[in-house]
CSV table of C-alpha atoms in Angstrom, one decimal:
chain,number,residue,atom,x,y,z
A,1,UNK,CA,110.3,83.1,154.0
A,2,UNK,CA,113.5,84.1,152.2
A,3,UNK,CA,116.2,85.8,154.1
A,4,UNK,CA,116.6,89.5,153.4
A,5,UNK,CA,119.6,90.1,151.1
A,6,UNK,CA,121.8,93.1,151.2
A,7,UNK,CA,123.3,94.0,147.8
A,8,UNK,CA,126.4,96.1,147.6
A,9,UNK,CA,127.5,97.3,144.1
A,10,UNK,CA,124.4,97.5,142.0
A,11,UNK,CA,126.2,98.5,138.8
A,12,UNK,CA,126.1,97.3,135.2
A,13,UNK,CA,126.1,93.6,136.4
A,14,UNK,CA,124.9,94.0,139.9
A,15,UNK,CA,121.7,96.0,139.2
A,16,UNK,CA,120.1,93.3,137.0
A,17,UNK,CA,121.2,90.6,139.4
A,18,UNK,CA,119.5,92.3,142.2
A,19,UNK,CA,116.4,92.8,140.1
A,20,UNK,CA,116.3,89.1,139.4
A,21,UNK,CA,116.4,88.5,143.2
A,22,UNK,CA,113.4,90.7,143.6
A,23,UNK,CA,111.6,89.0,140.7
A,24,UNK,CA,112.1,85.7,142.5
A,25,UNK,CA,110.6,86.9,145.7
A,26,UNK,CA,113.8,87.7,147.7
A,27,UNK,CA,113.6,90.9,149.9
A,28,UNK,CA,116.5,93.1,148.9
A,29,UNK,CA,118.2,96.1,150.6
A,30,UNK,CA,120.8,98.2,148.9
A,31,UNK,CA,122.2,101.7,149.5
A,32,UNK,CA,123.4,104.7,147.5
A,33,UNK,CA,127.2,104.7,147.2
A,34,UNK,CA,128.3,106.9,144.3
A,35,UNK,CA,125.6,106.9,141.6
A,36,UNK,CA,122.1,106.9,143.1
A,37,UNK,CA,120.3,105.9,139.9
A,38,UNK,CA,120.7,102.0,140.1
A,39,UNK,CA,119.6,102.0,143.8
A,40,UNK,CA,116.6,104.2,143.0
A,41,UNK,CA,115.7,101.9,140.0
A,42,UNK,CA,115.8,98.9,142.4
A,43,UNK,CA,113.7,100.8,144.9
A,44,UNK,CA,111.0,101.2,142.2
A,45,UNK,CA,111.0,97.4,141.8
A,46,UNK,CA,110.5,96.8,145.5
A,47,UNK,CA,114.0,97.0,147.1
A,48,UNK,CA,114.6,98.9,150.3
A,49,UNK,CA,117.4,101.6,150.4
A,50,UNK,CA,119.3,101.6,153.6
A,51,UNK,CA,120.6,105.0,155.0
A,52,UNK,CA,124.2,103.6,155.2
A,53,UNK,CA,126.3,100.5,154.6
A,54,UNK,CA,126.3,99.8,158.3
A,55,UNK,CA,122.5,100.0,158.4
A,56,UNK,CA,122.3,97.5,155.5
A,57,UNK,CA,124.7,95.1,157.2
A,58,UNK,CA,122.7,95.3,160.5
A,59,UNK,CA,119.4,94.3,158.8
A,60,UNK,CA,120.6,91.7,156.2
A,61,UNK,CA,121.8,88.3,157.3
A,62,UNK,CA,123.1,87.6,153.8
A,63,UNK,CA,125.1,90.3,152.0
A,64,UNK,CA,126.2,90.0,148.3
A,65,UNK,CA,128.9,92.3,146.9
A,66,UNK,CA,129.4,92.7,143.2
A,67,UNK,CA,132.5,94.9,143.0
A,68,UNK,CA,135.3,95.2,140.5
A,69,UNK,CA,138.5,94.9,142.6
A,70,UNK,CA,139.8,93.1,145.7
A,71,UNK,CA,140.7,96.5,147.2
A,72,UNK,CA,137.0,97.6,147.1
A,73,UNK,CA,135.9,94.3,148.6
A,74,UNK,CA,138.5,94.6,151.4
A,75,UNK,CA,137.2,98.1,152.2
A,76,UNK,CA,133.7,96.8,152.4
A,77,UNK,CA,134.7,94.1,154.8
A,78,UNK,CA,137.4,95.7,156.8
A,79,UNK,CA,136.7,99.5,156.5
A,80,UNK,CA,134.7,101.7,158.9
A,81,UNK,CA,131.1,100.5,159.1
A,82,UNK,CA,132.1,97.4,157.2
A,83,UNK,CA,131.2,93.8,157.5
A,84,UNK,CA,133.6,93.0,160.3
A,85,UNK,CA,132.5,96.0,162.3
A,86,UNK,CA,128.8,96.0,161.6
A,87,UNK,CA,127.8,92.6,160.4
A,88,UNK,CA,126.0,90.1,162.6
A,89,UNK,CA,127.4,86.8,163.8
A,90,UNK,CA,125.7,84.0,161.9
A,91,UNK,CA,125.5,86.1,158.8
A,92,UNK,CA,127.0,85.4,155.3
A,93,UNK,CA,129.1,87.7,153.1
A,94,UNK,CA,129.4,86.7,149.5
A,95,UNK,CA,132.0,88.2,147.1
A,96,UNK,CA,130.6,87.9,143.5
A,97,UNK,CA,133.4,89.8,141.9
A,98,UNK,CA,136.7,88.5,140.4
A,99,UNK,CA,139.1,88.9,143.3
A,100,UNK,CA,142.6,87.9,144.4
A,101,UNK,CA,142.4,84.4,146.0
A,102,UNK,CA,144.9,85.3,148.7
A,103,UNK,CA,142.7,88.3,149.6
A,104,UNK,CA,139.6,86.0,149.7
A,105,UNK,CA,141.3,83.6,152.1
A,106,UNK,CA,142.4,86.5,154.4
A,107,UNK,CA,138.9,88.0,154.5
A,108,UNK,CA,137.3,84.6,155.2
A,109,UNK,CA,139.6,84.2,158.2
A,110,UNK,CA,138.8,87.7,159.5
A,111,UNK,CA,135.1,87.2,159.0
A,112,UNK,CA,135.2,83.8,160.6
A,113,UNK,CA,136.7,85.2,163.7
A,114,UNK,CA,133.6,87.4,164.0
A,115,UNK,CA,131.3,84.4,163.4
A,116,UNK,CA,130.4,85.5,159.9
A,117,UNK,CA,130.8,83.0,157.0
A,118,UNK,CA,132.1,83.9,153.6
A,119,UNK,CA,131.5,82.5,150.1
A,120,UNK,CA,133.4,83.6,147.0
A,121,UNK,CA,131.0,83.3,144.0
A,122,UNK,CA,132.3,85.1,140.9
A,123,UNK,CA,130.1,85.2,137.8
A,124,UNK,CA,130.5,84.9,134.1
A,125,UNK,CA,128.0,85.5,131.4
A,126,UNK,CA,128.1,89.3,130.9
A,127,UNK,CA,125.4,91.9,131.2
A,128,UNK,CA,123.0,89.9,129.0
A,129,UNK,CA,123.4,86.9,131.4
A,130,UNK,CA,122.9,89.2,134.4
A,131,UNK,CA,119.7,90.6,132.8
A,132,UNK,CA,118.3,87.2,131.8
A,133,UNK,CA,119.3,85.3,134.9
A,134,UNK,CA,121.5,82.9,133.0
A,135,UNK,CA,124.9,83.6,134.6
A,136,UNK,CA,127.3,80.9,135.5
A,137,UNK,CA,128.4,81.1,139.2
A,138,UNK,CA,131.5,79.4,140.6
A,139,UNK,CA,131.2,79.1,144.4
A,140,UNK,CA,133.9,78.5,147.0
A,141,UNK,CA,133.2,78.0,150.7
A,142,UNK,CA,131.7,75.6,153.2
A,143,UNK,CA,129.0,73.3,151.8
A,144,UNK,CA,126.4,74.2,154.4
A,145,UNK,CA,126.8,77.9,153.7
A,146,UNK,CA,126.6,77.2,150.0
A,147,UNK,CA,123.3,75.4,150.6
A,148,UNK,CA,121.9,78.3,152.5
A,149,UNK,CA,122.6,80.8,149.7
A,150,UNK,CA,122.0,78.5,146.7
A,151,UNK,CA,118.4,79.6,146.2
A,152,UNK,CA,119.6,83.2,145.7
A,153,UNK,CA,122.3,82.1,143.3
A,154,UNK,CA,119.7,80.1,141.3
A,155,UNK,CA,117.6,83.3,141.0
A,156,UNK,CA,120.5,85.0,139.2
A,157,UNK,CA,122.2,82.1,137.3
A,158,UNK,CA,121.4,79.1,135.2
A,159,UNK,CA,124.6,77.1,136.2
A,160,UNK,CA,125.7,77.2,139.8
A,161,UNK,CA,128.7,75.1,140.7
A,162,UNK,CA,130.2,74.5,144.2
A,163,UNK,CA,133.9,74.2,143.3
A,164,UNK,CA,135.3,73.5,146.8
A,165,UNK,CA,136.5,75.4,149.8
A,166,UNK,CA,137.4,79.1,150.3
A,167,UNK,CA,138.8,80.8,147.1
A,168,UNK,CA,137.9,77.8,144.9
A,169,UNK,CA,135.3,80.0,143.1
A,170,UNK,CA,137.8,82.8,142.5
A,171,UNK,CA,140.5,80.3,141.3
A,172,UNK,CA,138.0,78.8,138.8
A,173,UNK,CA,137.0,82.2,137.5
A,174,UNK,CA,140.6,83.2,136.9
A,175,UNK,CA,141.2,79.9,134.9
A,176,UNK,CA,138.0,80.6,132.9
A,177,UNK,CA,139.2,84.1,132.1
A,178,UNK,CA,142.6,82.8,130.9
A,179,UNK,CA,140.7,80.8,128.2
A,180,UNK,CA,138.2,83.5,127.5
A,181,UNK,CA,140.6,86.4,127.2
A,182,UNK,CA,143.3,84.5,125.4
A,183,UNK,CA,140.6,83.6,122.8
A,184,UNK,CA,139.6,87.2,122.6
A,185,UNK,CA,143.2,88.3,122.1
A,186,UNK,CA,143.6,85.6,119.3
A,187,UNK,CA,140.5,86.8,117.5
A,188,UNK,CA,141.6,90.4,117.8
A,189,UNK,CA,144.9,89.4,116.1
A,190,UNK,CA,143.4,87.1,113.4
A,191,UNK,CA,140.7,89.4,112.1
A,192,UNK,CA,142.9,92.4,111.2
A,193,UNK,CA,145.5,90.0,109.8
A,194,UNK,CA,142.9,88.4,107.6
A,195,UNK,CA,141.7,91.9,106.3
A,196,UNK,CA,145.3,92.9,105.7
A,197,UNK,CA,145.7,89.8,103.6
A,198,UNK,CA,142.7,90.7,101.5
A,199,UNK,CA,139.9,88.6,103.1
A,200,UNK,CA,136.3,89.9,103.4
A,201,UNK,CA,135.6,90.7,107.1
A,202,UNK,CA,132.0,89.3,107.5
A,203,UNK,CA,132.9,86.2,105.5
A,204,UNK,CA,136.0,85.7,107.6
A,205,UNK,CA,134.0,85.9,110.9
A,206,UNK,CA,131.5,83.4,109.4
A,207,UNK,CA,134.3,81.0,108.4
A,208,UNK,CA,136.1,81.2,111.8
A,209,UNK,CA,132.8,80.5,113.6
A,210,UNK,CA,132.3,77.4,111.5
A,211,UNK,CA,135.9,76.1,111.7
A,212,UNK,CA,137.8,73.8,114.0
A,213,UNK,CA,139.1,76.8,116.0
A,214,UNK,CA,135.6,78.0,116.7
A,215,UNK,CA,134.5,79.1,120.2
A,216,UNK,CA,131.1,80.2,121.5
A,217,UNK,CA,132.3,83.8,121.6
A,218,UNK,CA,133.3,84.2,117.9
A,219,UNK,CA,129.9,84.9,116.4
A,220,UNK,CA,128.8,87.5,119.0
A,221,UNK,CA,132.1,89.2,119.5
A,222,UNK,CA,133.0,89.0,115.8
A,223,UNK,CA,129.7,90.7,115.0
A,224,UNK,CA,130.4,93.4,117.5
A,225,UNK,CA,133.7,94.2,115.9
A,226,UNK,CA,132.1,94.3,112.5
A,227,UNK,CA,129.5,96.7,113.8
A,228,UNK,CA,132.2,98.8,115.6
A,229,UNK,CA,130.3,98.3,118.9
A,230,UNK,CA,132.8,98.8,121.7
A,231,UNK,CA,130.3,99.6,124.5
A,232,UNK,CA,131.6,98.0,127.6
A,233,UNK,CA,130.1,94.8,128.9
A,234,UNK,CA,133.5,93.7,130.3
A,235,UNK,CA,136.0,96.5,130.3
A,236,UNK,CA,139.6,96.3,129.0
A,237,UNK,CA,141.1,97.5,132.3
A,238,UNK,CA,139.2,94.9,134.3
A,239,UNK,CA,140.1,92.1,131.9
A,240,UNK,CA,143.8,93.1,132.2
A,241,UNK,CA,143.4,93.1,136.0
A,242,UNK,CA,142.1,89.5,135.8
A,243,UNK,CA,145.0,88.4,133.7
A,244,UNK,CA,147.4,89.8,136.2
A,245,UNK,CA,145.7,87.9,139.0
A,246,UNK,CA,145.9,84.8,136.9
A,247,UNK,CA,149.6,85.2,136.5
A,248,UNK,CA,150.0,85.7,140.2
A,249,UNK,CA,148.2,82.4,140.9
A,250,UNK,CA,150.3,80.6,138.4
A,251,UNK,CA,153.5,82.0,139.8
A,252,UNK,CA,152.5,80.6,143.3
A,253,UNK,CA,153.1,77.1,141.9
A,254,UNK,CA,156.2,78.2,139.9
A,255,UNK,CA,154.5,78.2,136.5
A,256,UNK,CA,155.4,81.0,134.1
A,257,UNK,CA,152.2,80.9,132.0
A,258,UNK,CA,153.1,81.8,128.4
A,259,UNK,CA,149.6,82.0,127.0
A,260,UNK,CA,148.4,84.1,129.8
A,261,UNK,CA,151.4,86.4,129.5
A,262,UNK,CA,150.8,86.8,125.7
A,263,UNK,CA,147.1,87.7,126.3
A,264,UNK,CA,148.1,90.1,129.0
A,265,UNK,CA,150.5,91.8,126.6
A,266,UNK,CA,147.7,92.4,124.2
A,267,UNK,CA,145.6,94.0,126.9
A,268,UNK,CA,148.5,96.1,128.1
A,269,UNK,CA,148.9,97.5,124.6
A,270,UNK,CA,145.2,98.2,124.5
A,271,UNK,CA,145.4,100.1,127.7
A,272,UNK,CA,148.3,102.1,126.3
A,273,UNK,CA,146.0,103.2,123.5
A,274,UNK,CA,143.5,104.6,126.1
A,275,UNK,CA,141.0,101.8,125.7
A,276,UNK,CA,140.5,101.1,129.4
A,277,UNK,CA,136.8,101.9,129.5
A,278,UNK,CA,135.9,100.1,126.3
A,279,UNK,CA,134.8,96.5,125.9
A,280,UNK,CA,137.3,93.7,125.5
A,281,UNK,CA,136.5,93.5,121.8
A,282,UNK,CA,138.2,96.8,121.5
A,283,UNK,CA,141.6,95.1,121.7
A,284,UNK,CA,141.2,94.5,118.0
A,285,UNK,CA,142.2,98.2,117.6
A,286,UNK,CA,145.8,97.3,118.7
A,287,UNK,CA,146.3,95.1,115.6
A,288,UNK,CA,144.2,97.3,113.3
A,289,UNK,CA,146.6,100.2,114.0
A,290,UNK,CA,149.7,98.2,113.5
A,291,UNK,CA,148.4,96.8,110.2
A,292,UNK,CA,146.7,100.0,109.0
A,293,UNK,CA,143.3,98.3,108.5
A,294,UNK,CA,139.8,98.3,110.0
A,295,UNK,CA,137.6,95.3,110.5
A,296,UNK,CA,134.2,96.5,109.5
A,297,UNK,CA,131.0,95.0,108.1
A,298,UNK,CA,129.6,95.8,104.7
């Protein structure tokens, strides 16, 4: 029988991930933190709601956390009623957010002293991937612990890769996000420039998606810009956080990463325009305002 899984952070990404675990037969326990609606929705699908975080940790040998920042993960692990205090030796804690690798190593050491293993397993694929169970999951940690949790990962993702030891998953995710967010920053610059030069926006998106500079994100994100759909799947402020973490990692090996810095500048400007809670495609507004144009479909 599958081990009971505790799920901390059933938000926009976490709730559909936990729902996929339930659909694949995993017993899931969550608890109400701020907003009760996601936990109650999971309860309607068969999840159990614990009375507290400590109670969840006491009954679940494997705990997954899908949280936006290292600070929140550290509080879950080290805070009152957290994993170090309330978790059981022999258990596993999995950080599925995009966290600071140095923090991941510190937490793994603290947990290890209590006989609790840790995996870092950040995800990529967006809300759609979380709903459809097609996420890509990069995992860092001991091979035998990865093997134990792998069936749960495969219930949530299509591609599950064990990248190496502790923090290897988080390092891989940061490198992935450099590519992804630099591409988004470039698209956000190119489309308004093309419109300012007199090109037709939908035709330009079509041309870029078919050209030598094409990436898999251009059709979908280009269409979202054309439709003026900035509903957050990946928020501007969290993307900016990831780029700052990527710069920190590069600086550890004395690399001043120029492309990462340029992308981070675009997201810094977007935040200065009050776009924190909008999707990353909203960075197009930075260059639209500078050029006095709007990238819109017919």
